[in-house]
Amino acid sequence: MTRLTRKYEFVDEAAADAAIALLPTDDEGNPTHEHLVTKLGYLVVTPATYDDEGEELTAAVLSDVFAVDVYWGSEADASWDSAIVFPTPMGIHSFGSSSSRDEYAKTYCTLFPDSLYCNPPEPEDIP
Amino acid sequence: MSLYDDASLIQVPSLYKDGLLVSTVPEDRSGDFVFSRGSNLAATRVNSSGFIEKGYENLLLQSNTFSDAAWSTQQSSVTNSQSGYDGTNNAWLFNGITFNSRIQRSTSASGVQTFSIYAKSGTYNFFRVRLDFSGGYYEQYFNLSNGTLGSSAGSTPIDSSIEAIGSDGWYRCFFSLNSATTFVRIYPASGNTSINGAGSIYIQDAQINQGLVAYPYLETTTASVSGGILEDQPRLDYTNGTPALLIEPSRTNLVNYSEFFGYSSWNTENGNQIVTQSVIISPDGAKNGSKLETTSGSDGQRKFWLQQNVAIGSPHTFSIYIKQVSGEINTGFLHITTGANDTFDVSQAYTATNEWQRFSVTTASAKATVARFLITGASNSQVYIYGAQAELGSYPTSYIPTYGTSVTRAKDLCTNSFATASSATLYNSFYSTEVKTLYILDQLLTIAVGENKLAFAFTPTTITISLNGSIVADATGTYDTTALASIQLGNDNGEDYSESPISGFYVFPSVLTNTELNSLTV
């Protein structure tokens, strides 16, 4: 069974929490849709800068959207589709799963077949 | 006849495969546990040799099929069935025809990674490896006549090395780097810095794995191949000397580079901290431990730190492995600050010894969405460091390696559908790192640091509990012990994890006597 890593963006944490709360559960409150939610929060767009003493000169610039990754046990819940995003599968948060990472990369290339990631140009030959 | 002959289920963690934990009893396998986690690269354990064992993989496809179409031969040829370093005939003769001969292929690997390949002299004694990334490249020559590194060009790798394999002229050549690698090229070389002319070398078993060292080779064809800990493999942890089942909640290591302390996300103050990468055998048994030297003698100028987003009001734990450098000052502090600079919310002193120790510090940010996790050495101190981890939680869980991004280890789940009678006895032995309170039905007991052996006999109206050889509770009441149709080890439906590795779990279909209970737990 290949679990799915899917990435989502919400306007803020409250919107993310609202979506999480709407995921279906049984009578005892247990999820009927196997999943693991990881709130990544407002991702750093530009890192903070510091002086030689380590004092902050400029604060980090954060994304204006709230990022959430979900590790679905099988299919992703369709009610979340409106918030789904597909960042390039390099240097992004993962659930430490080889199979899920490969599935995400394959899906990415299905959706974006002309992207540089899926069609890396041969680098300049420098003998 | 042994008391254990009466057990209907005996689980002593020892036999397992990916997705399954085998119980000794019953023999019809109805008591086996289904195990799931879904994380291999984020999961670690302490193995029977005492080292941290990881999941790892070879990201380079067709890793020993250099004739595959994915590998493009440029002014060169490859011939298989050559005598290899490992006694097989799986090596390749790699023959360059003219200037700039090479084989090459695209690849996709990001973050801290190590390229490795086995090679041996042919008519040429040198070869060159070049790895490209967007906007740059790494290039390294290797001398196969004497096992030394040759020239390098492009970006500077984190580390590079060549190691003799056996006595037949084979070497494993590798270099580690931090980039988003897109292309691999391998060239036979007539000399150091020269790829002119026609000549050959032998090659075998190329690999790109995440991390600062080359892991044991894994053969790939059309997909990456994993080794070490697998995605749904039960983790038998030997931290306490005997195997115990790790059952942990999901955790995210917020530290993007947990082993590569030279990356810019780790900050120094006034340049007073010097990191030397890959100088000592780390707790995982590889030479990927770093040395942290603090040169400043002044207070307030000894910070080595990184900054991460945190959730307000939630506890965060920062942990790192530390070992002393012999003869050097070996003390310092771990801190977490979530307010103004240098206002530590919490500090924990450390004294490094000759053994690797994991130190940790925990605090909850009440005021900031960004925290700084710091190591401050005493004046002119030197210590070895490895395996930094910052996680949302009140205690450190098992180490989660990261090589450029945060990584989440999914939660362990270990369940079966073994029915337990409404009047029965359960036994559970487990390890605890602290004294704490435990509830069983309406009874409260205190468990000790170390291994605890617990057995309790119950009926719908009674409960008797034995802990470490003594009866600690013997009560009556009204207990709902019906419908015990499944067993979950270490958690409750993926919540309320026990934090305690499990060394044994038994079910007896009868109510044992006090003497029998104590004989189980003594």
XYZ file of C-alpha atoms in Angstrom:
649
model
C 0.000 0.000 0.000
C 1.449 3.353 -1.005
C 0.500 6.173 1.271
C 0.084 9.590 -0.282
C 1.861 12.772 0.683
C -0.195 15.788 -0.298
C 0.453 19.443 0.395
C -2.115 22.137 1.111
C -2.266 25.868 1.707
C -4.883 27.749 3.718
C -5.390 31.432 4.291
C -4.555 31.013 7.973
C -4.311 28.435 10.738
C -7.994 28.774 11.613
C -8.948 27.766 8.093
C -6.613 24.784 8.315
C -8.090 23.763 11.655
C -11.591 24.037 10.217
C -10.667 21.697 7.362
C -9.050 19.258 9.783
C -12.150 19.296 11.986
C -14.320 18.364 9.030
C -12.398 15.181 8.243
C -14.831 12.292 8.739
C -14.817 10.350 12.008
C -16.751 7.434 13.454
C -19.090 7.514 16.451
C -16.134 7.421 18.842
C -14.343 10.274 17.124
C -11.749 8.119 15.436
C -10.858 9.086 11.851
C -12.533 6.953 9.222
C -10.020 8.215 6.691
C -6.509 7.188 7.728
C -4.329 10.262 7.765
C -1.590 12.129 9.583
C -1.686 15.922 9.539
C 1.475 17.973 9.999
C 1.091 21.718 10.268
C 4.103 23.337 8.657
C 2.737 26.805 9.366
C 3.815 29.994 7.656
C 6.913 28.887 5.816
C 10.002 31.067 5.789
C 10.279 32.923 2.492
C 13.317 35.008 3.429
C 15.408 33.991 6.434
C 16.130 36.458 9.219
C 19.480 38.227 9.248
C 21.753 38.713 12.237
C 24.738 40.818 13.189
C 28.051 39.406 14.397
C 26.693 39.193 17.919
C 23.822 37.042 16.790
C 21.299 39.811 17.320
C 18.497 39.841 14.806
C 18.801 42.618 12.250
C 15.791 41.793 10.127
C 13.042 39.384 10.969
C 12.313 36.436 8.738
C 9.737 37.056 6.032
C 7.069 34.396 6.275
C 4.641 33.152 3.683
C 1.162 34.653 3.874
C -0.468 31.236 3.593
C -0.578 28.463 6.180
C 0.995 25.231 4.935
C -0.251 21.791 5.935
C 1.054 18.415 4.809
C -1.142 15.346 5.059
C -0.012 11.736 4.900
C -3.069 9.909 3.607
C -3.361 6.204 4.282
C -4.860 5.596 0.867
C -6.725 8.165 -1.215
C -6.673 11.809 -0.293
C -9.925 13.258 0.990
C -11.492 15.036 -1.972
C -12.900 17.794 0.231
C -9.362 19.134 0.588
C -8.707 19.349 -3.141
C -9.434 23.066 -3.315
C -6.458 23.753 -1.064
C -3.981 21.376 -2.699
C -0.652 22.625 -4.037
C 2.192 20.814 -5.762
C 5.574 22.379 -5.014
C 8.551 20.972 -6.903
C 9.583 17.735 -5.202
C 13.030 18.913 -4.172
C 13.873 20.252 -0.736
C 10.395 19.991 0.715
C 9.102 18.544 3.973
C 8.504 14.804 3.830
C 7.145 11.962 5.914
C 10.385 10.044 5.576
C 8.857 7.520 3.195
C 10.632 6.380 0.037
C 7.474 5.046 -1.578
C 5.401 8.117 -0.825
C 8.131 10.440 -2.055
C 8.377 8.504 -5.308
C 4.598 8.611 -5.721
C 4.547 12.365 -5.175
C 7.308 12.894 -7.728
C 5.500 10.691 -10.242
C 2.240 12.562 -9.717
C 4.043 15.875 -10.026
C 5.483 14.880 -13.377
C 2.076 13.709 -14.552
C 0.640 17.105 -13.696
C 3.606 19.142 -14.871
C 5.277 17.089 -17.615
C 7.095 20.080 -19.053
C 8.622 21.235 -15.798
C 12.382 21.468 -15.403
C 12.229 18.913 -12.614
C 10.714 16.320 -14.932
C 12.873 17.297 -17.895
C 16.206 18.346 -16.481
C 18.341 19.880 -19.207
C 21.717 18.333 -19.753
C 24.170 20.655 -18.076
C 26.797 22.393 -20.140
C 29.687 20.085 -20.843
C 32.875 21.500 -19.339
C 35.760 19.173 -20.185
C 4.662 -27.418 33.828
C 5.481 -23.760 33.421
C 3.089 -20.924 34.049
C 3.820 -19.800 30.507
C 2.170 -22.973 29.221
C -1.097 -21.414 30.330
C -0.594 -18.250 28.280
C -2.869 -17.793 25.285
C -0.607 -15.106 23.800
C 3.112 -14.545 24.313
C 4.762 -11.602 22.651
C 8.479 -11.211 23.276
C 9.730 -8.852 20.561
C 12.179 -10.810 18.464
C 10.664 -12.082 15.226
C 9.346 -9.630 12.705
C 9.175 -8.635 9.095
C 7.991 -5.496 7.370
C 4.439 -4.936 8.623
C 4.307 -7.853 11.083
C 5.412 -8.596 14.648
C 5.277 -12.330 15.305
C 3.983 -13.695 18.614
C 5.460 -16.906 19.974
C 2.031 -18.106 21.115
C -0.459 -18.954 19.665
C 1.225 -20.943 16.947
C -1.673 -20.497 14.535
C -0.487 -16.860 14.115
C -3.805 -15.412 15.322
C -1.898 -13.477 17.968
C 0.544 -11.823 15.567
C 0.493 -8.043 15.432
C 0.050 -5.956 12.317
C 2.578 -3.166 12.397
C 2.415 0.072 10.465
C 4.248 3.368 10.425
C 4.855 4.389 6.836
C 8.243 5.991 7.457
C 11.581 4.395 6.699
C 13.960 7.316 6.189
C 12.693 9.051 9.337
C 12.826 5.995 11.574
C 15.815 4.917 13.640
C 16.562 2.530 16.448
C 19.557 1.477 18.543
C 20.555 -1.904 17.150
C 22.122 -4.883 18.893
C 25.587 -3.440 18.267
C 24.642 -0.303 20.150
C 24.619 1.941 17.082
C 21.782 4.070 15.754
C 20.406 2.258 12.697
C 18.648 4.240 9.978
C 16.602 3.624 6.909
C 18.506 4.579 3.773
C 18.293 4.132 0.028
C 20.146 4.292 -3.251
C 18.669 7.149 -5.272
C 20.750 6.462 -8.370
C 18.753 4.286 -10.746
C 20.295 1.511 -12.856
C 23.132 1.688 -10.392
C 25.129 -1.153 -11.915
C 23.633 -1.359 -15.395
C 25.837 1.106 -17.201
C 24.651 -0.219 -20.559
C 21.080 0.849 -19.801
C 19.664 3.592 -21.968
C 19.456 5.850 -18.943
C 23.240 5.941 -18.944
C 24.499 7.732 -22.011
C 27.916 6.673 -23.288
C 29.794 9.592 -24.815
C 32.854 8.626 -26.878
C 33.094 5.511 -24.724
C 31.929 1.931 -24.291
C 31.051 -0.290 -21.364
C 31.476 -4.057 -21.189
C 29.934 -6.121 -18.426
C 30.893 -9.419 -16.753
C 34.219 -8.204 -15.443
C 35.715 -9.455 -12.201
C 34.406 -7.251 -9.396
C 35.503 -6.117 -5.958
C 33.053 -8.481 -4.316
C 34.077 -11.732 -6.017
C 31.311 -11.486 -8.589
C 31.603 -10.834 -12.287
C 29.403 -7.774 -11.992
C 32.015 -5.124 -12.748
C 32.251 -3.168 -15.997
C 35.156 -2.315 -18.241
C 34.727 1.356 -19.004
C 36.694 2.281 -22.068
C 37.226 5.845 -23.195
C 37.870 6.323 -26.880
C 39.016 9.883 -27.159
C 39.054 13.258 -25.403
C 36.223 13.868 -22.953
C 34.973 10.273 -22.957
C 32.355 9.657 -20.322
C 29.150 7.999 -19.245
C 26.413 10.147 -17.807
C 22.854 10.169 -16.655
C 20.322 12.455 -15.039
C 19.406 11.978 -11.412
C 17.371 13.689 -8.741
C 18.639 14.080 -5.211
C 18.558 17.095 -2.952
C 20.158 18.080 0.326
C 23.086 16.360 1.978
C 24.009 13.335 -0.103
C 26.953 11.088 -0.844
C 27.922 9.742 -4.243
C 29.988 6.565 -4.238
C 31.335 4.096 -6.778
C 33.780 1.204 -6.766
C 36.626 1.584 -9.239
C 39.891 -0.062 -10.275
C 42.666 0.831 -12.668
C 42.560 -0.438 -16.245
C 44.964 1.072 -18.695
C 44.269 4.350 -16.922
C 45.022 5.021 -13.261
C 42.689 7.978 -12.787
C 39.052 8.779 -13.218
C 36.895 11.814 -12.696
C 33.386 12.178 -11.291
C 31.309 15.252 -11.853
C 27.924 15.993 -10.287
C 25.926 18.920 -11.630
C 23.325 21.019 -9.910
C 21.494 24.100 -11.068
C 24.143 26.757 -11.498
C 27.184 24.719 -10.574
C 28.999 21.423 -10.234
C 31.297 19.315 -8.104
C 34.224 17.588 -9.745
C 36.737 15.192 -8.224
C 39.621 13.109 -9.639
C 40.572 9.847 -7.950
C 43.976 8.143 -8.249
C 43.486 4.395 -8.538
C 47.183 3.559 -8.577
C 47.796 4.586 -4.968
C 44.357 5.279 -3.516
C 44.609 9.023 -3.125
C 42.381 11.908 -4.002
C 43.270 13.866 -7.083
C 42.344 17.369 -8.106
C 38.941 18.872 -7.602
C 37.084 21.718 -9.259
C 33.816 23.546 -9.011
C 32.107 23.758 -5.648
C 33.843 22.334 -2.611
C 32.310 19.092 -1.375
C 31.638 18.545 2.304
C 33.957 15.570 2.288
C 35.661 13.254 -0.190
C 37.639 10.079 0.210
C 38.957 6.927 -1.439
C 39.184 3.661 0.468
C 40.923 0.431 -0.556
C 38.618 -2.584 -0.845
C 40.524 -5.842 -0.478
C 43.926 -6.317 -2.094
C 42.959 -6.548 -5.737
C 43.263 -2.873 -6.588
C 39.644 -1.952 -6.010
C 38.681 1.264 -4.226
C 35.405 2.754 -3.071
C 35.481 6.404 -4.040
C 33.012 8.895 -2.680
C 32.256 12.487 -1.993
C 29.480 14.123 -0.033
C 27.815 17.386 -0.920
C 24.802 19.556 -0.245
C 22.888 20.414 -3.406
C 20.008 19.561 -5.696
C 21.887 17.184 -7.966
C 20.588 16.744 -11.498
C 23.339 14.989 -13.426
C 26.160 12.490 -12.920
C 29.165 12.122 -15.206
C 32.029 9.632 -14.912
C 35.208 9.934 -17.003
C 38.234 7.669 -17.384
C 41.292 9.892 -17.032
C 44.828 9.584 -18.304
C 46.118 11.642 -15.396
C 45.183 14.007 -12.659
C 43.196 16.772 -14.427
C 43.532 15.082 -17.830
C 40.741 13.348 -19.711
C 42.644 13.159 -22.987
C 43.329 10.058 -25.033
C 42.003 6.515 -25.011
C 42.105 4.271 -21.988
C 40.062 2.276 -19.522
C 39.131 1.704 -15.911
C 36.812 -0.756 -14.174
C 33.709 0.439 -12.357
C 30.945 -1.162 -10.314
C 28.019 -0.312 -8.037
C 27.354 3.414 -8.117
C 25.191 4.915 -5.417
C 23.754 8.184 -4.208
C 22.422 8.050 -0.667
C 21.303 10.804 1.657
C 23.759 11.598 4.405
C 27.408 12.404 4.934
C 28.814 8.922 4.378
C 28.404 6.160 1.820
C 26.084 3.470 3.124
C 26.277 -0.190 2.151
C 25.535 -0.556 -1.541
C 21.974 -1.249 -2.698
C 21.348 -2.384 -6.268
C 18.733 -0.398 -8.191
C 17.039 -0.840 -11.513
C 14.015 1.337 -12.344
C 13.258 2.570 -8.806
C 15.157 3.538 -5.712
C 15.845 0.701 -3.297
C 15.704 0.946 0.484
C 17.822 -0.708 3.143
C 18.118 -0.603 6.892
C 14.796 0.146 8.560
C 11.824 -0.310 6.241
C 8.576 1.655 6.176
C 6.455 -0.674 8.308
C 9.187 -2.538 10.111
C 8.784 -2.944 13.868
C 11.746 -1.319 15.572
C 13.389 -3.484 18.215
C 15.483 -1.079 20.224
C 18.508 -2.220 22.252
C 19.074 0.992 24.242
C 18.574 -0.999 27.430
C 20.581 -4.008 26.295
C 17.666 -6.267 25.437
C 15.249 -5.858 22.532
C 12.210 -3.721 23.263
C 9.536 -2.596 20.839
C 9.567 1.130 20.090
C 6.045 2.501 19.781
C 6.201 6.240 19.225
C 3.859 9.036 18.205
C 4.438 11.039 15.075
C 7.129 13.666 15.440
C 8.745 16.185 13.108
C 12.414 17.077 13.360
C 12.322 20.824 12.748
C 16.091 20.965 12.299
C 16.722 20.926 8.557
C 20.307 19.716 8.863
C 20.610 17.360 11.802
C 24.136 16.131 10.995
C 25.616 18.790 8.693
C 26.434 21.605 11.091
C 28.419 23.498 8.503
C 25.332 24.655 6.676
C 24.286 28.268 7.003
C 21.073 27.512 8.866
C 23.408 26.859 11.819
C 24.619 30.254 12.980
C 27.751 31.243 14.851
C 28.371 34.386 16.845
C 31.266 36.597 15.854
C 32.701 33.563 14.118
C 33.656 32.241 17.537
C 32.401 28.768 16.815
C 34.262 26.474 14.441
C 32.662 23.292 13.148
C 34.795 20.550 11.645
C 32.616 18.061 9.832
C 32.983 14.265 9.806
C 35.898 13.854 12.212
C 34.708 11.105 14.530
C 32.620 7.944 14.609
C 29.149 9.066 15.594
C 26.462 7.158 17.499
C 25.371 5.645 14.164
C 28.768 3.982 13.711
C 29.873 6.093 10.740
C 32.447 8.837 10.609
C 29.946 11.654 10.456
C 30.286 13.235 13.892
C 31.406 16.870 14.016
C 33.670 18.830 16.322
C 32.413 22.122 17.741
C 35.142 24.438 19.002
C 34.211 27.563 20.904
C 37.074 29.990 20.718
C 35.713 33.021 22.492
C 36.411 33.451 26.163
C 33.702 36.051 26.661
C 30.241 35.429 28.005
C 27.488 36.027 25.524
C 29.697 35.310 22.534
C 29.532 31.586 22.467
C 26.243 30.832 20.802
C 25.862 28.168 18.117
C 22.261 28.079 17.087
C 19.477 27.788 14.586
C 16.048 29.338 14.352
C 12.768 27.615 13.609
C 9.052 28.299 13.558
C 7.264 26.976 16.637
C 3.698 26.794 17.869
C 2.859 29.197 20.674
C 2.023 27.511 23.952
C 3.177 24.051 22.938
C 6.197 22.311 24.432
C 9.243 21.892 22.202
C 12.239 19.707 22.923
C 15.748 20.284 21.606
C 18.166 17.367 21.801
C 21.642 16.577 20.531
C 24.304 13.930 21.046
C 27.517 15.228 22.638
C 30.867 13.616 23.396
C 33.986 15.101 24.896
C 37.161 15.878 22.993
C 39.875 14.296 25.088
C 41.815 16.783 27.182
C 39.622 19.751 26.301
C 37.057 21.757 28.249
C 33.857 19.759 27.885
C 31.008 21.704 29.491
C 28.298 24.018 28.272
C 24.561 24.490 27.971
C 21.649 23.732 25.708
C 19.129 26.556 25.542
C 15.863 27.418 23.903
C 14.949 31.053 23.596
C 11.592 32.190 22.318
C 11.679 35.836 23.292
C 14.239 38.560 22.908
C 17.700 37.561 21.859
C 19.674 35.833 24.608
C 16.664 35.617 26.904
C 16.680 31.915 27.511
C 13.371 30.321 28.323
C 15.169 27.262 29.535
C 18.753 26.079 29.902
C 20.243 22.684 30.602
C 23.898 22.232 31.553
C 25.867 19.420 29.968
C 29.139 17.760 30.810
C 30.403 15.701 27.934
C 32.104 12.388 28.686
C 34.002 9.868 26.630
C 30.700 8.235 25.676
C 28.132 9.763 23.372
C 25.233 11.077 25.453
C 21.983 12.590 24.288
C 21.163 15.809 26.117
C 17.823 17.566 25.827
C 15.977 20.639 26.968
C 12.234 21.363 26.815
C 10.136 24.505 27.009
C 6.860 25.913 25.751
C 6.894 29.191 23.936
C 4.365 31.533 25.447
C 5.101 34.504 23.312
C 6.815 33.846 20.004
C 6.211 31.929 16.833
C 9.937 31.612 16.260
C 12.371 29.910 18.616
C 16.138 29.653 18.672
C 17.754 26.390 19.681
C 21.259 26.949 21.003
C 24.404 25.203 22.131
C 26.769 27.344 24.144
C 30.102 25.846 25.051
C 32.150 27.002 27.993
C 35.073 29.259 27.146
C 37.510 27.536 24.808
C 35.572 24.296 24.974
C 35.672 21.526 22.393
C 33.034 18.829 22.049
C 31.852 16.425 19.389
C 28.242 16.794 18.284
C 25.793 14.743 16.229
C 22.101 14.342 15.587
C 20.366 17.607 16.464
C 16.618 17.393 16.842
C 13.941 19.960 17.670
C 10.461 18.541 17.983
C 7.003 19.526 19.116
C 6.588 17.519 22.306
C 7.578 17.382 25.941
C 10.243 14.692 25.598
C 12.728 13.623 22.917
C 11.739 10.701 20.744
C 14.063 8.536 18.702
C 16.404 10.372 16.373
C 14.996 11.568 13.018
C 17.801 12.273 10.509
C 17.370 15.309 8.240
C 19.463 16.346 5.275
C 18.010 19.649 4.095
C 14.364 19.781 5.086
C 12.266 19.033 8.114
C 11.091 15.420 8.216
C 8.142 13.788 9.961
C 8.247 10.250 11.280
C 4.714 8.887 11.172
C 3.263 7.193 14.242
C 3.818 3.548 15.070
C 0.723 1.373 15.276
C 0.839 -2.219 16.504
C -2.483 -4.031 16.683
C -4.084 -7.432 16.409
C -7.550 -8.932 16.680
C -6.862 -11.277 19.548
C -9.873 -11.625 21.838
C -9.305 -11.537 25.593
C -11.828 -13.018 28.042
C -13.674 -10.717 30.435
C -11.823 -12.437 33.306
C -8.160 -12.840 32.483
C -4.603 -11.783 33.232
C -2.317 -9.489 31.258
C 1.425 -9.104 31.649
C 3.468 -6.228 30.270
C 7.157 -5.470 30.773
C 8.520 -2.151 29.574
C 11.275 0.410 30.109
C 10.737 3.847 31.575
C 13.173 6.763 31.636
C 11.429 8.404 34.574
C 9.308 7.739 37.631
C 5.698 8.256 36.707
C 2.137 7.372 37.516
C 0.160 4.754 35.659
C -3.548 4.011 35.732
C -5.029 0.537 35.261
C -8.800 0.632 35.406
C -9.378 2.660 38.610
C -6.055 1.779 40.196
C -3.069 4.105 40.345
C 0.523 2.909 40.642
C 4.013 4.356 40.354
C 6.518 2.885 37.963
C 10.266 3.141 38.360
C 13.126 4.125 36.085
C 14.362 1.105 34.143
C 12.506 -2.081 33.357
C 9.114 -2.526 34.971
C 7.306 -5.852 35.052
C 3.595 -5.505 35.504
C 0.856 -8.160 35.679
C -2.773 -7.655 36.485
C -5.604 -10.109 36.883
C -9.113 -8.811 36.366
C -12.743 -9.806 36.417
C -15.830 -7.630 35.995
C -15.677 -7.012 39.767
C -12.015 -7.381 40.842
C -8.525 -6.292 39.907
C -5.196 -7.364 41.354
C -1.941 -5.804 40.212
C 1.592 -7.048 40.715
C 4.526 -4.734 39.968
C 8.125 -5.881 40.078
C 7.451 -8.822 42.373
C 4.898 -7.306 44.770
C 1.143 -6.914 44.844
C 0.497 -3.158 44.665
C -3.281 -3.186 44.251
C -6.044 -5.625 45.148
C -9.423 -3.994 44.719
C -13.051 -4.606 43.972
C -15.367 -2.514 41.860
C -17.385 -2.576 38.712
C -15.259 -2.874 35.612
C -16.299 -3.144 31.993
C -14.037 -5.930 30.800
C -16.290 -7.153 28.043
C -15.661 -6.871 24.328
C -11.867 -7.035 24.574
C -11.647 -7.927 20.910
C -8.290 -6.466 19.966
C -4.962 -5.417 21.439
C -3.093 -2.209 20.734
C 0.427 -2.033 22.089
C 1.767 1.262 23.386
C -1.062 3.581 22.325
C -4.808 4.102 22.199
C -6.020 4.421 18.611
C -2.913 6.391 17.663
C -3.103 8.673 20.704
C -1.827 8.612 24.293
C 1.490 6.947 23.562
C 3.164 5.292 26.528
C 6.739 6.503 25.808
C 7.902 3.097 27.061
C 9.574 0.473 24.848
C 7.888 -2.891 25.402
C 9.990 -5.949 26.215
C 7.147 -8.413 26.761
C 3.373 -8.809 26.603
C 1.414 -11.938 27.584
C -2.255 -12.848 27.873
C -3.519 -15.567 30.223
C -7.126 -16.684 29.748
C -7.578 -17.138 33.494
C -7.274 -15.102 36.673
C -3.865 -15.914 38.125
C -3.272 -16.067 41.852
C -1.257 -13.449 43.681
C 1.652 -15.840 43.928
C 1.516 -16.512 40.211
C 1.322 -12.791 39.433
C 4.377 -12.098 41.569
C 6.287 -14.953 39.975
C 5.724 -13.285 36.609
C 6.899 -9.848 37.706
C 9.743 -10.624 40.076
